[in-house]
Coordinates of C-alpha atoms in Angstrom, one line a residue:
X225 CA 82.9 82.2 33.5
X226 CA 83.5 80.4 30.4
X227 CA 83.9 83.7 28.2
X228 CA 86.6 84.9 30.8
X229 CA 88.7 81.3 30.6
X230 CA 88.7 81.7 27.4
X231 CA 89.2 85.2 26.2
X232 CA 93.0 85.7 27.3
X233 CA 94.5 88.3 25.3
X234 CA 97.7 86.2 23.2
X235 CA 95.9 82.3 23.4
X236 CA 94.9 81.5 19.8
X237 CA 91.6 81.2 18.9
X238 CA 91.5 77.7 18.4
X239 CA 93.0 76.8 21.6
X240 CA 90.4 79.1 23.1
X241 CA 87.8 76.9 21.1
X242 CA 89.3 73.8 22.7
X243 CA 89.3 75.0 26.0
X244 CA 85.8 75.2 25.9
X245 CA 85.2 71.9 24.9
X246 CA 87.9 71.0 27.7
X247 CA 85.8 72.8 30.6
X248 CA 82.8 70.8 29.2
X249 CA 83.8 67.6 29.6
X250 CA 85.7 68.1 33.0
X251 CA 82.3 69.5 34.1
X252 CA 80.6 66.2 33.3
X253 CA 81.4 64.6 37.1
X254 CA 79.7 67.6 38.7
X255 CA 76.7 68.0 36.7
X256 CA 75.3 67.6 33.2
X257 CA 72.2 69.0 31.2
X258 CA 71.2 65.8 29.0
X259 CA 68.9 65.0 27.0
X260 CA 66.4 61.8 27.6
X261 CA 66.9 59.2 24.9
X262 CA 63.3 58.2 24.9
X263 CA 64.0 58.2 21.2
X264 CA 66.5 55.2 21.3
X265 CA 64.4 52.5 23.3
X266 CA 67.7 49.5 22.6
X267 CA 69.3 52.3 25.5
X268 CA 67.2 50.3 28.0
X269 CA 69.0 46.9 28.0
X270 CA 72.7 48.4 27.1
X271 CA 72.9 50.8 30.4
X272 CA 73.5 50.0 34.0
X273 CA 70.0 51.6 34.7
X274 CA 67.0 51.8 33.3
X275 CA 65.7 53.4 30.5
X276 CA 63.5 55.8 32.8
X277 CA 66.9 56.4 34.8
X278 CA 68.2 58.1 31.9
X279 CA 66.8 61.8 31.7
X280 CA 67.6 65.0 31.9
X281 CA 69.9 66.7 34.8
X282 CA 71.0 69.3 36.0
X283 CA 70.8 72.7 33.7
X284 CA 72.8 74.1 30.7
X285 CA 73.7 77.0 33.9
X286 CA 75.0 74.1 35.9
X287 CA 77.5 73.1 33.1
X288 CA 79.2 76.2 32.5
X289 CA 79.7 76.2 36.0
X290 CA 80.8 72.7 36.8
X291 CA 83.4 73.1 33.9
X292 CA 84.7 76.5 34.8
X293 CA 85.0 75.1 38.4
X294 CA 87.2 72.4 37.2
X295 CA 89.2 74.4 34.7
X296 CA 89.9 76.8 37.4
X297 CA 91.0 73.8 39.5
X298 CA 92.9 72.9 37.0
X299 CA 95.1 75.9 36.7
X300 CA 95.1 76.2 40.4
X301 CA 97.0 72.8 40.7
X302 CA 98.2 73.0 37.2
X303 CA 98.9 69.0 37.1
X304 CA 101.6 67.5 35.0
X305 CA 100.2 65.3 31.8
X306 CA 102.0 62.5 30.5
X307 CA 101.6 62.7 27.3
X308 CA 101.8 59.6 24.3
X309 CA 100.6 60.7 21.2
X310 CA 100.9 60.3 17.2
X311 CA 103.0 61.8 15.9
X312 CA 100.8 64.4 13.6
X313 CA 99.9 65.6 16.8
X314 CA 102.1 66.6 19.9
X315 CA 102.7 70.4 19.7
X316 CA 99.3 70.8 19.6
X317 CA 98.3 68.4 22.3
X318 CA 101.2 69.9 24.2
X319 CA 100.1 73.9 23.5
X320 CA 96.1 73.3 23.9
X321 CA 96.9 71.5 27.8
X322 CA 99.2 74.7 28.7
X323 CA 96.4 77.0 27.3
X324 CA 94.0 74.9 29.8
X325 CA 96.2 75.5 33.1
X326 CA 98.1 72.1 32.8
X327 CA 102.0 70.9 32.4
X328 CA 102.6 68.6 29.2
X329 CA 105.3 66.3 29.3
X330 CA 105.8 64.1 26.1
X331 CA 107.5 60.7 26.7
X332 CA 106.9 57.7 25.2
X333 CA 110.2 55.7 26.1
X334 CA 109.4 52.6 27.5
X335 CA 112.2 53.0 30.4
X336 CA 110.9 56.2 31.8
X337 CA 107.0 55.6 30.9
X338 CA 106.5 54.1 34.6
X339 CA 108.9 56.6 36.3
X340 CA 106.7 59.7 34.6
X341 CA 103.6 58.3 35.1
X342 CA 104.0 57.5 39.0
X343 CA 104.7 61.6 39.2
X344 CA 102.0 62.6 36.7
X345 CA 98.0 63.8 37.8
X346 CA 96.7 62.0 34.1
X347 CA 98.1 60.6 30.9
X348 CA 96.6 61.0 27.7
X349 CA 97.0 58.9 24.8
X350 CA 96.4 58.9 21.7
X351 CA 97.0 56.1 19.7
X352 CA 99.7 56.3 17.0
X353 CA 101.0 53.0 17.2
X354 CA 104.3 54.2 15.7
X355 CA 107.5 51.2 16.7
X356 CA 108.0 53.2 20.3
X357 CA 104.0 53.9 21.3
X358 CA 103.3 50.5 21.8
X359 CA 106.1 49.2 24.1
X360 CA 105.4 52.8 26.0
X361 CA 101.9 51.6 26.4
X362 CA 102.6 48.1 27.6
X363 CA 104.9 50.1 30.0
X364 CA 102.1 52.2 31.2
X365 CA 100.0 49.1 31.3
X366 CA 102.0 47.3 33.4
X367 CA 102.0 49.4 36.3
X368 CA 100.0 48.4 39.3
X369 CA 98.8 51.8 40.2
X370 CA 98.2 53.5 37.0
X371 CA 97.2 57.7 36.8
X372 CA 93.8 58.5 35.3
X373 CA 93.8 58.3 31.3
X374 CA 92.5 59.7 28.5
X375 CA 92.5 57.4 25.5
X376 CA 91.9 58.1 21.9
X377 CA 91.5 55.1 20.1
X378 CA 92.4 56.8 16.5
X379 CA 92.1 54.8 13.6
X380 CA 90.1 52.2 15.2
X381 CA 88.8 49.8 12.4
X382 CA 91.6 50.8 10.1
X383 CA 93.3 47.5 10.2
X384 CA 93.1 44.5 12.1
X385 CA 97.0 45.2 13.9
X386 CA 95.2 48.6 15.1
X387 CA 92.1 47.2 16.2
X388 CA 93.8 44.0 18.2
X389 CA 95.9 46.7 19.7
X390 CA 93.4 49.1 20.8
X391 CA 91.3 47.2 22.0
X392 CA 93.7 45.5 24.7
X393 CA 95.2 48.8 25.4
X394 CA 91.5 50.0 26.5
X395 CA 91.5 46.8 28.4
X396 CA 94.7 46.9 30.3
X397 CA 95.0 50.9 31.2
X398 CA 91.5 50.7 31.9
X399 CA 91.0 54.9 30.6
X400 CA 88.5 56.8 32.8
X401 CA 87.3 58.6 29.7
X402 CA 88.0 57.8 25.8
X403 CA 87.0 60.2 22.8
X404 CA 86.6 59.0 19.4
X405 CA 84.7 59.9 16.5
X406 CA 81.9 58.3 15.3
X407 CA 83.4 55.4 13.6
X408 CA 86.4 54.6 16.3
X409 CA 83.6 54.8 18.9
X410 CA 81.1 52.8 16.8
X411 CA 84.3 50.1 16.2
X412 CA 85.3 50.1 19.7
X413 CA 81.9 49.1 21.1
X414 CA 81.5 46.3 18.7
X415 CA 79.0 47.7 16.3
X416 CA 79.4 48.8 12.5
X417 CA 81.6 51.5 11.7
X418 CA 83.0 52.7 8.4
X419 CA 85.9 51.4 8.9
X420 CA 88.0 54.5 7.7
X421 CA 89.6 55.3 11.1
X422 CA 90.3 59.1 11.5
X423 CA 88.2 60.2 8.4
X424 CA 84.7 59.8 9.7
X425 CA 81.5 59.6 7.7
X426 CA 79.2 58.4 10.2
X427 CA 76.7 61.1 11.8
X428 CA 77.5 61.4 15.9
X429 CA 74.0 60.7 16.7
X430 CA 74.1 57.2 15.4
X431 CA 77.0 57.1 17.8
X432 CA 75.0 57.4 20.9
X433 CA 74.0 54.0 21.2
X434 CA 77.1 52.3 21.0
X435 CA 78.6 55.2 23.5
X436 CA 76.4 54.3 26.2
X437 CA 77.3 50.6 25.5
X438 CA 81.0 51.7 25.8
X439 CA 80.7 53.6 29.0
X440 CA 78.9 51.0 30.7
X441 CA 81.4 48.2 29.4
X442 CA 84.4 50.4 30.6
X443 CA 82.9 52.4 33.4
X444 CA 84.1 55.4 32.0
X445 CA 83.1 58.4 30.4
X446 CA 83.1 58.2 26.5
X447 CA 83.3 61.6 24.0
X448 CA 81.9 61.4 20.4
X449 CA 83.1 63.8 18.3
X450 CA 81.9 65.4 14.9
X451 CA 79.8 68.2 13.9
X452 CA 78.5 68.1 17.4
X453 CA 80.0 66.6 20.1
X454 CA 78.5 63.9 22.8
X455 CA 79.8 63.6 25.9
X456 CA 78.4 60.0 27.6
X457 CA 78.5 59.2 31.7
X458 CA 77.4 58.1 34.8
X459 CA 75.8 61.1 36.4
X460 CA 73.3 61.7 39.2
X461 CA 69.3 62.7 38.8
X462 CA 69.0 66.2 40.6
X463 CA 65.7 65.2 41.8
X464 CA 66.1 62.2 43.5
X465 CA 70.4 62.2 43.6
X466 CA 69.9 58.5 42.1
X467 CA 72.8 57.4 39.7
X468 CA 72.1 57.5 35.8
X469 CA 73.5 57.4 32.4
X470 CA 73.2 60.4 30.7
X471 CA 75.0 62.6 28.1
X472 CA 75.3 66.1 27.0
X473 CA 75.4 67.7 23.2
X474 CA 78.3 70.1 22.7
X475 CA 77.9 72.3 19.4
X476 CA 80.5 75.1 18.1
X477 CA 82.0 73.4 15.6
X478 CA 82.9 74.0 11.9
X479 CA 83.2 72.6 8.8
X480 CA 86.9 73.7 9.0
X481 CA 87.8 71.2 11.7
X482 CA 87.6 68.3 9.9
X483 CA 90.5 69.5 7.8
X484 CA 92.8 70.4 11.3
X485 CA 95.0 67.6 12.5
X486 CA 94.5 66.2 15.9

């Protein structure tokens, strides 16, 4: 299922690569294949469970079909996405959610936030913190009944202005998933990060910790990226169909990524 979604004869290569890592993270609500952190004991006392709690489920079968099941929802219902990012990064954003079956639309004006927003299935943002973002994200904060987010919390740790106004955007929009790399992830939970932002040098496995501490903190799911992805959440033991924190490895990348915008 995953070959076919992304093979389409004319989508770009890259956006097929993306849609992969798309359809693996919308299949983390339906099922996961983790791996137990037996080798990170601190896990115990940062998640909402157990240490014990927190094993493996599901198969790697059970991903590829959770994720092709909500990509192919996705195009079913094609949802419009309100869209607020930097601005390195919009045509891409805006091309890589059409190649997945969705509807971009990129506003960031404070007047019209609310009014898109109220219409719109999700909203992603990703945190430019250019003069117009941040009114638009007070905006968006402000409403009563928000849309689901997406928040990428870019540059994190950078400077103190971008930390401050990450961190209460987090808190006020309340994302139900956030993706960072290492260091903004690291940052954003309260532990030691480079401090570089965007350009990290911190392995995603020593982001794992900290990711799990972020999840539980937000109650959302939280995405590490870097030469292997993490993708952190509450799930459900197959076994027993008891709630658990757990989190899945996503390989496929390349060296050549890290020198792609977005």
């Amino acid at each position: 299922n995953l070959r076919r979604l992304t093979s389409d004869r004319g989508v770009p290569q890259a956006m097929k690569f993306s849609r992969v890592k798309v359809c693996v993270a919308l299949g983390l609500a339906p099922a996961l294949a983790f791996n137990s952190p037996a080798a990170h004991p601190a896990l115990a006392s940062r998640t909402r469970f157990p240490a014990s709690k927190i094993e493996a489920v599901g198969s790697r079968s059970s991903i590829s079909e959770g994720a092709a099941a909500a990509v192919e929802r996705m195009v079913s219902v094609a949802p419009l996405v309100l869209c607020m990012t930097n601005r390195v990064t919009p045509q891409r954003v805006a091309d890589i959610l059409l190649a997945c079956g969705a509807a971009p639309a990129m506003v960031e004006n404070p007047d019209e936030v609310p009014s898109f927003a109220a219409i719109s299935g999700a909203v992603y943002v990703n945190t430019g913190l250019h003069s117009t973002q941040i009114p638009a994200l007070r905006a968006l904060a402000d409403m009563e009944n928000k849309p689901l987010c997406v928040l990428d919390p870019v540059g994190f740790g950078a400077t103190a202005f971008r930390s401050a106004e990450i961190s209460a955007a987090v808190e006020s929009i309340k994302p139900v998933a956030i993706k960072g790399n290492a260091n903004e992830i690291c940052g954003l939970a309260g532990t030691q990060g480079s401090g570089r932002g965007v350009d990290s040098d911190a392995a995603t496995e020593c982001a794992l910790a900290p990711a799990l501490a972020l999840a539980k903190q937000h109650g959302c799911v939280v995405s590490v990226s870097g030469d292997s992805d993490l993708v952190v959440g509450e799930a459900v033991e197959a076994a027993t169909g008891k709630p658990c924190y757990a989190v899945a490895r996503v390989g496929g990348d390349v060296p050549l990524m890290a020198k792609i915008t977005g």
